[in-house]
PDB file of C-alpha atoms and ligand atoms in Angstrom:
ATOM      1  CA  MET H1429     101.911 112.618 140.818  1.00  0.00           C
ATOM      2  CA  VAL H1430      98.292 111.583 140.177  1.00  0.00           C
ATOM      3  CA  ASP H1431      96.275 112.826 137.163  1.00  0.00           C
ATOM      4  CA  GLU H1432      92.630 113.214 138.140  1.00  0.00           C
ATOM      5  CA  ASN H1433      91.527 112.689 134.536  1.00  0.00           C
ATOM      6  CA  CYS H1434      93.413 109.409 134.169  1.00  0.00           C
ATOM      7  CA  ILE H1435      91.458 106.163 134.499  1.00  0.00           C
ATOM      8  CA  PHE H1436      94.541 104.131 135.420  1.00  0.00           C
ATOM      9  CA  CYS H1437      95.379 106.616 138.212  1.00  0.00           C
ATOM     10  CA  LYS H1438      91.870 106.012 139.565  1.00  0.00           C
ATOM     11  CA  ILE H1439      92.162 102.239 139.265  1.00  0.00           C
ATOM     12  CA  ALA H1440      95.699 102.126 140.688  1.00  0.00           C
ATOM     13  CA  ASN H1441      94.695 104.184 143.696  1.00  0.00           C
ATOM     14  CA  GLY H1442      91.493 102.240 144.335  1.00  0.00           C
ATOM     15  CA  SER H1443      88.843 104.854 143.517  1.00  0.00           C
ATOM     16  CA  ILE H1444      87.619 102.592 140.682  1.00  0.00           C
ATOM     17  CA  PRO H1445      87.361  98.926 141.709  1.00  0.00           C
ATOM     18  CA  SER H1446      89.345  96.315 139.811  1.00  0.00           C
ATOM     19  CA  ALA H1447      90.240  92.632 140.011  1.00  0.00           C
ATOM     20  CA  THR H1448      93.485  93.124 141.896  1.00  0.00           C
ATOM     21  CA  VAL H1449      96.263  90.551 141.581  1.00  0.00           C
ATOM     22  CA  TYR H1450      98.829  92.440 143.661  1.00  0.00           C
ATOM     23  CA  GLU H1451      99.155  95.705 145.584  1.00  0.00           C
ATOM     24  CA  ASP H1452     101.878  97.523 147.492  1.00  0.00           C
ATOM     25  CA  ASP H1453     102.695 101.189 148.194  1.00  0.00           C
ATOM     26  CA  GLN H1454     103.831 101.844 144.628  1.00  0.00           C
ATOM     27  CA  PHE H1455     101.896  99.464 142.387  1.00  0.00           C
ATOM     28  CA  ARG H1456      98.575  97.800 141.776  1.00  0.00           C
ATOM     29  CA  ALA H1457      98.403  94.908 139.328  1.00  0.00           C
ATOM     30  CA  ILE H1458      94.951  94.231 137.861  1.00  0.00           C
ATOM     31  CA  LEU H1459      93.330  91.878 135.395  1.00  0.00           C
ATOM     32  CA  ASP H1460      92.910  93.410 131.920  1.00  0.00           C
ATOM     33  CA  MET H1461      89.242  93.875 130.978  1.00  0.00           C
ATOM     34  CA  GLY H1462      89.997  92.715 127.417  1.00  0.00           C
ATOM     35  CA  PRO H1463      92.367  89.832 128.089  1.00  0.00           C
ATOM     36  CA  ALA H1464      94.629  88.353 125.419  1.00  0.00           C
ATOM     37  CA  SER H1465      94.577  85.153 127.502  1.00  0.00           C
ATOM     38  CA  LYS H1466      93.245  83.984 130.877  1.00  0.00           C
ATOM     39  CA  GLY H1467      95.047  85.917 133.601  1.00  0.00           C
ATOM     40  CA  HIS H1468      96.266  88.837 131.419  1.00  0.00           C
ATOM     41  CA  THR H1469      97.487  91.335 133.997  1.00  0.00           C
ATOM     42  CA  LEU H1470      98.415  95.018 133.902  1.00  0.00           C
ATOM     43  CA  ILE H1471     100.983  96.397 136.339  1.00  0.00           C
ATOM     44  CA  LEU H1472     100.087 100.004 137.154  1.00  0.00           C
ATOM     45  CA  PRO H1473     102.259 102.413 139.136  1.00  0.00           C
ATOM     46  CA  LYS H1474     100.174 104.423 141.631  1.00  0.00           C
ATOM     47  CA  ALA H1475     101.806 107.619 140.343  1.00  0.00           C
ATOM     48  CA  HIS H1476     101.076 108.961 136.862  1.00  0.00           C
ATOM     49  CA  PHE H1477     103.747 108.561 134.175  1.00  0.00           C
ATOM     50  CA  LYS H1478     102.783 108.777 130.523  1.00  0.00           C
ATOM     51  CA  ASP H1479     105.128 106.066 129.329  1.00  0.00           C
ATOM     52  CA  VAL H1480     108.486 104.446 130.000  1.00  0.00           C
ATOM     53  CA  CYS H1481     110.358 107.590 128.957  1.00  0.00           C
ATOM     54  CA  ASP H1482     108.781 109.417 131.915  1.00  0.00           C
ATOM     55  CA  LEU H1483     108.955 106.596 134.446  1.00  0.00           C
ATOM     56  CA  GLU H1484     110.885 107.528 137.595  1.00  0.00           C
ATOM     57  CA  GLU H1485     112.450 105.673 140.491  1.00  0.00           C
ATOM     58  CA  PRO H1486     111.592 103.629 142.457  1.00  0.00           C
ATOM     59  CA  TYR H1487     109.010 102.467 139.912  1.00  0.00           C
ATOM     60  CA  ALA H1488     111.468 101.948 137.080  1.00  0.00           C
ATOM     61  CA  SER H1489     113.702  99.552 138.943  1.00  0.00           C
ATOM     62  CA  LYS H1490     110.819  97.678 140.560  1.00  0.00           C
ATOM     63  CA  VAL H1491     108.471  97.061 137.650  1.00  0.00           C
ATOM     64  CA  LEU H1492     110.498  94.424 135.816  1.00  0.00           C
ATOM     65  CA  PRO H1493     111.146  92.227 138.889  1.00  0.00           C
ATOM     66  CA  LEU H1494     107.437  92.525 139.710  1.00  0.00           C
ATOM     67  CA  GLY H1495     106.592  91.334 136.186  1.00  0.00           C
ATOM     68  CA  GLY H1496     108.785  88.313 136.729  1.00  0.00           C
ATOM     69  CA  ARG H1497     107.225  87.626 140.098  1.00  0.00           C
ATOM     70  CA  ILE H1498     103.681  87.794 138.731  1.00  0.00           C
ATOM     71  CA  GLY H1499     104.630  85.642 135.746  1.00  0.00           C
ATOM     72  CA  ARG H1500     106.095  83.010 138.054  1.00  0.00           C
ATOM     73  CA  ALA H1501     102.897  83.055 140.129  1.00  0.00           C
ATOM     74  CA  MET H1502     100.801  82.671 136.960  1.00  0.00           C
ATOM     75  CA  LYS H1503     102.700  79.529 136.029  1.00  0.00           C
ATOM     76  CA  LYS H1504     101.853  77.972 139.392  1.00  0.00           C
ATOM     77  CA  ALA H1505      98.307  79.306 139.692  1.00  0.00           C
ATOM     78  CA  LEU H1506      97.064  79.032 136.105  1.00  0.00           C
ATOM     79  CA  GLY H1507      99.295  76.379 134.562  1.00  0.00           C
ATOM     80  CA  CYS H1508     100.649  78.581 131.805  1.00  0.00           C
ATOM     81  CA  SER H1509     104.035  77.494 130.495  1.00  0.00           C
ATOM     82  CA  GLY H1510     105.298  80.976 129.648  1.00  0.00           C
ATOM     83  CA  PHE H1511     104.325  84.631 129.635  1.00  0.00           C
ATOM     84  CA  ASN H1512     104.956  87.801 127.655  1.00  0.00           C
ATOM     85  CA  LEU H1513     105.941  91.079 129.255  1.00  0.00           C
ATOM     86  CA  VAL H1514     104.640  93.746 126.867  1.00  0.00           C
ATOM     87  CA  GLN H1515     104.929  97.469 127.330  1.00  0.00           C
ATOM     88  CA  ASN H1516     103.671  99.869 124.643  1.00  0.00           C
ATOM     89  CA  ASN H1517     104.935 103.451 124.273  1.00  0.00           C
ATOM     90  CA  GLY H1518     103.117 105.802 121.916  1.00  0.00           C
ATOM     91  CA  THR H1519     100.125 105.428 119.635  1.00  0.00           C
ATOM     92  CA  SER H1520     102.225 103.943 116.841  1.00  0.00           C
ATOM     93  CA  ALA H1521     103.326 101.224 119.262  1.00  0.00           C
ATOM     94  CA  GLY H1522      99.744 100.404 120.220  1.00  0.00           C
ATOM     95  CA  GLN H1523      99.523 102.350 123.479  1.00  0.00           C
ATOM     96  CA  THR H1524      95.891 103.261 124.133  1.00  0.00           C
ATOM     97  CA  VAL H1525      96.012 104.328 127.786  1.00  0.00           C
ATOM     98  CA  PHE H1526      98.623 106.972 128.456  1.00  0.00           C
ATOM     99  CA  HIS H1527      99.509 105.953 131.996  1.00  0.00           C
ATOM    100  CA  PHE H1528     102.545 103.667 132.024  1.00  0.00           C
ATOM    101  CA  HIS H1529     101.605 100.014 132.356  1.00  0.00           C
ATOM    102  CA  MET H1530     103.245  96.684 131.766  1.00  0.00           C
ATOM    103  CA  HIS H1531     101.246  93.751 130.447  1.00  0.00           C
ATOM    104  CA  VAL H1532     101.933  90.293 131.868  1.00  0.00           C
ATOM    105  CA  ILE H1533     100.268  87.887 129.445  1.00  0.00           C
ATOM    106  CA  PRO H1534     100.181  84.173 130.293  1.00  0.00           C
ATOM    107  CA  ARG H1535     100.932  81.849 127.399  1.00  0.00           C
ATOM    108  CA  TYR H1536      99.551  78.322 127.310  1.00  0.00           C
ATOM    109  CA  ASP H1537     100.874  75.266 125.462  1.00  0.00           C
ATOM    110  CA  GLY H1538      99.215  74.749 122.104  1.00  0.00           C
ATOM    111  CA  GLU H1539      98.404  78.434 121.556  1.00  0.00           C
ATOM    112  CA  ALA H1540     100.168  80.454 118.879  1.00  0.00           C
ATOM    113  CA  PRO H1541     102.643  83.122 120.028  1.00  0.00           C
ATOM    114  CA  ILE H1542     101.041  86.580 120.096  1.00  0.00           C
ATOM    115  CA  VAL H1543     104.118  88.817 120.108  1.00  0.00           C
ATOM    116  CA  THR H1544     105.457  88.202 116.623  1.00  0.00           C
ATOM    117  CA  TRP H1545     106.831  90.056 113.608  1.00  0.00           C
ATOM    118  CA  ASN H1546     108.020  89.216 110.115  1.00  0.00           C
ATOM    119  CA  PRO H1547     111.828  89.479 110.121  1.00  0.00           C
ATOM    120  CA  GLY H1548     112.936  92.092 107.572  1.00  0.00           C
ATOM    121  CA  LYS H1549     116.065  92.184 105.430  1.00  0.00           C
ATOM    122  CA  VAL H1550     118.823  94.721 105.979  1.00  0.00           C
ATOM    123  CA  GLU H1551     122.369  95.254 104.760  1.00  0.00           C
ATOM    124  CA  PRO H1552     125.202  95.355 107.337  1.00  0.00           C
ATOM    125  CA  GLU H1553     126.022  98.976 106.361  1.00  0.00           C
ATOM    126  CA  GLU H1554     122.486 100.040 107.170  1.00  0.00           C
ATOM    127  CA  LEU H1555     122.676  98.289 110.554  1.00  0.00           C
ATOM    128  CA  GLU H1556     125.866 100.234 111.317  1.00  0.00           C
ATOM    129  CA  GLU H1557     124.344 103.543 110.263  1.00  0.00           C
ATOM    130  CA  THR H1558     121.159 102.991 112.244  1.00  0.00           C
ATOM    131  CA  ALA H1559     123.111 101.923 115.308  1.00  0.00           C
ATOM    132  CA  SER H1560     125.247 105.068 115.185  1.00  0.00           C
ATOM    133  CA  GLN H1561     122.149 107.282 114.800  1.00  0.00           C
ATOM    134  CA  ILE H1562     120.660 105.868 118.002  1.00  0.00           C
ATOM    135  CA  TYR H1563     123.991 105.873 119.821  1.00  0.00           C
ATOM    136  CA  ALA H1564     124.434 109.588 119.101  1.00  0.00           C
ATOM    137  CA  GLU H1565     121.263 110.426 121.046  1.00  0.00           C
ATOM    138  CA  LEU H1566     121.963 108.351 124.152  1.00  0.00           C
TER     139      LEU H1566
HETATM  140  P1  5GP X2448      97.805  99.481 125.810  1.00  0.00           P
HETATM  141  O1  5GP X2448      97.253  99.171 124.441  1.00  0.00           O
HETATM  142  O2  5GP X2448      97.679 100.949 126.152  1.00  0.00           O
HETATM  143  O3  5GP X2448      99.172  98.939 126.045  1.00  0.00           O
HETATM  144  O4  5GP X2448      96.886  98.650 126.789  1.00  0.00           O
HETATM  145  C1  5GP X2448      95.770  99.129 127.433  1.00  0.00           C
HETATM  146  C2  5GP X2448      95.089  97.913 128.039  1.00  0.00           C
HETATM  147  O5  5GP X2448      94.254  98.379 129.079  1.00  0.00           O
HETATM  148  C3  5GP X2448      94.200  97.147 127.070  1.00  0.00           C
HETATM  149  O6  5GP X2448      94.635  95.794 127.058  1.00  0.00           O
HETATM  150  C4  5GP X2448      92.798  97.314 127.642  1.00  0.00           C
HETATM  151  O7  5GP X2448      92.030  96.135 127.517  1.00  0.00           O
HETATM  152  C5  5GP X2448      93.075  97.644 129.089  1.00  0.00           C
HETATM  153  N1  5GP X2448      92.098  98.524 129.721  1.00  0.00           N
HETATM  154  C6  5GP X2448      91.700  99.737 129.262  1.00  0.00           C
HETATM  155  N2  5GP X2448      90.832 100.302 130.129  1.00  0.00           N
HETATM  156  C7  5GP X2448      90.701  99.427 131.165  1.00  0.00           C
HETATM  157  C8  5GP X2448      89.918  99.448 132.359  1.00  0.00           C
HETATM  158  O8  5GP X2448      89.179 100.385 132.659  1.00  0.00           O
HETATM  159  N3  5GP X2448      90.023  98.362 133.184  1.00  0.00           N
HETATM  160  C9  5GP X2448      90.851  97.299 132.876  1.00  0.00           C
HETATM  161  N4  5GP X2448      90.883  96.290 133.768  1.00  0.00           N
HETATM  162  N5  5GP X2448      91.586  97.250 131.751  1.00  0.00           N
HETATM  163  C10 5GP X2448      91.503  98.296 130.904  1.00  0.00           C
HETATM  164 ZN1   ZN X2449      97.497 108.111 135.430  1.00  0.00          ZN
END
């Protein structure tokens, strides 16, 4: 359940010190060392899962409520007006540490949104075809 070569396993289980925001039997939430904004937090399960496709219970059902709880606390403690929950899976998606983690990134009034994309154009037929391709694998 723990990978001895994984830095986030070491941080989550306390063998490498970190600025800890929250801890329980299953999770440690720490401040990111390269924060996108003040208070940028990473929620780490104490067991090793590569990404969300591997994530098991009880972690899977607990991580999203914990993100909401930490975000709510950030609003009170830091005065942010919103927060992003970001969770990258795979190199192409920007994942750089291959131990599941969820980012909780405080957002402050007057700052530009950071999770953005340029909306593309697509025909309805292509939407239908793409939807059925995904559906077939579920
Ligand atoms: P990813 O791109 O994989 O979703 O995010 C990895 C995040 O982990 C990055 O935001 C990076 O700054 C953070 N990070 C990587 N190594 C460490 C570390 O040793 N300590 C802390 N606190 N954050 C780390
Ligand atoms: Zn790990």
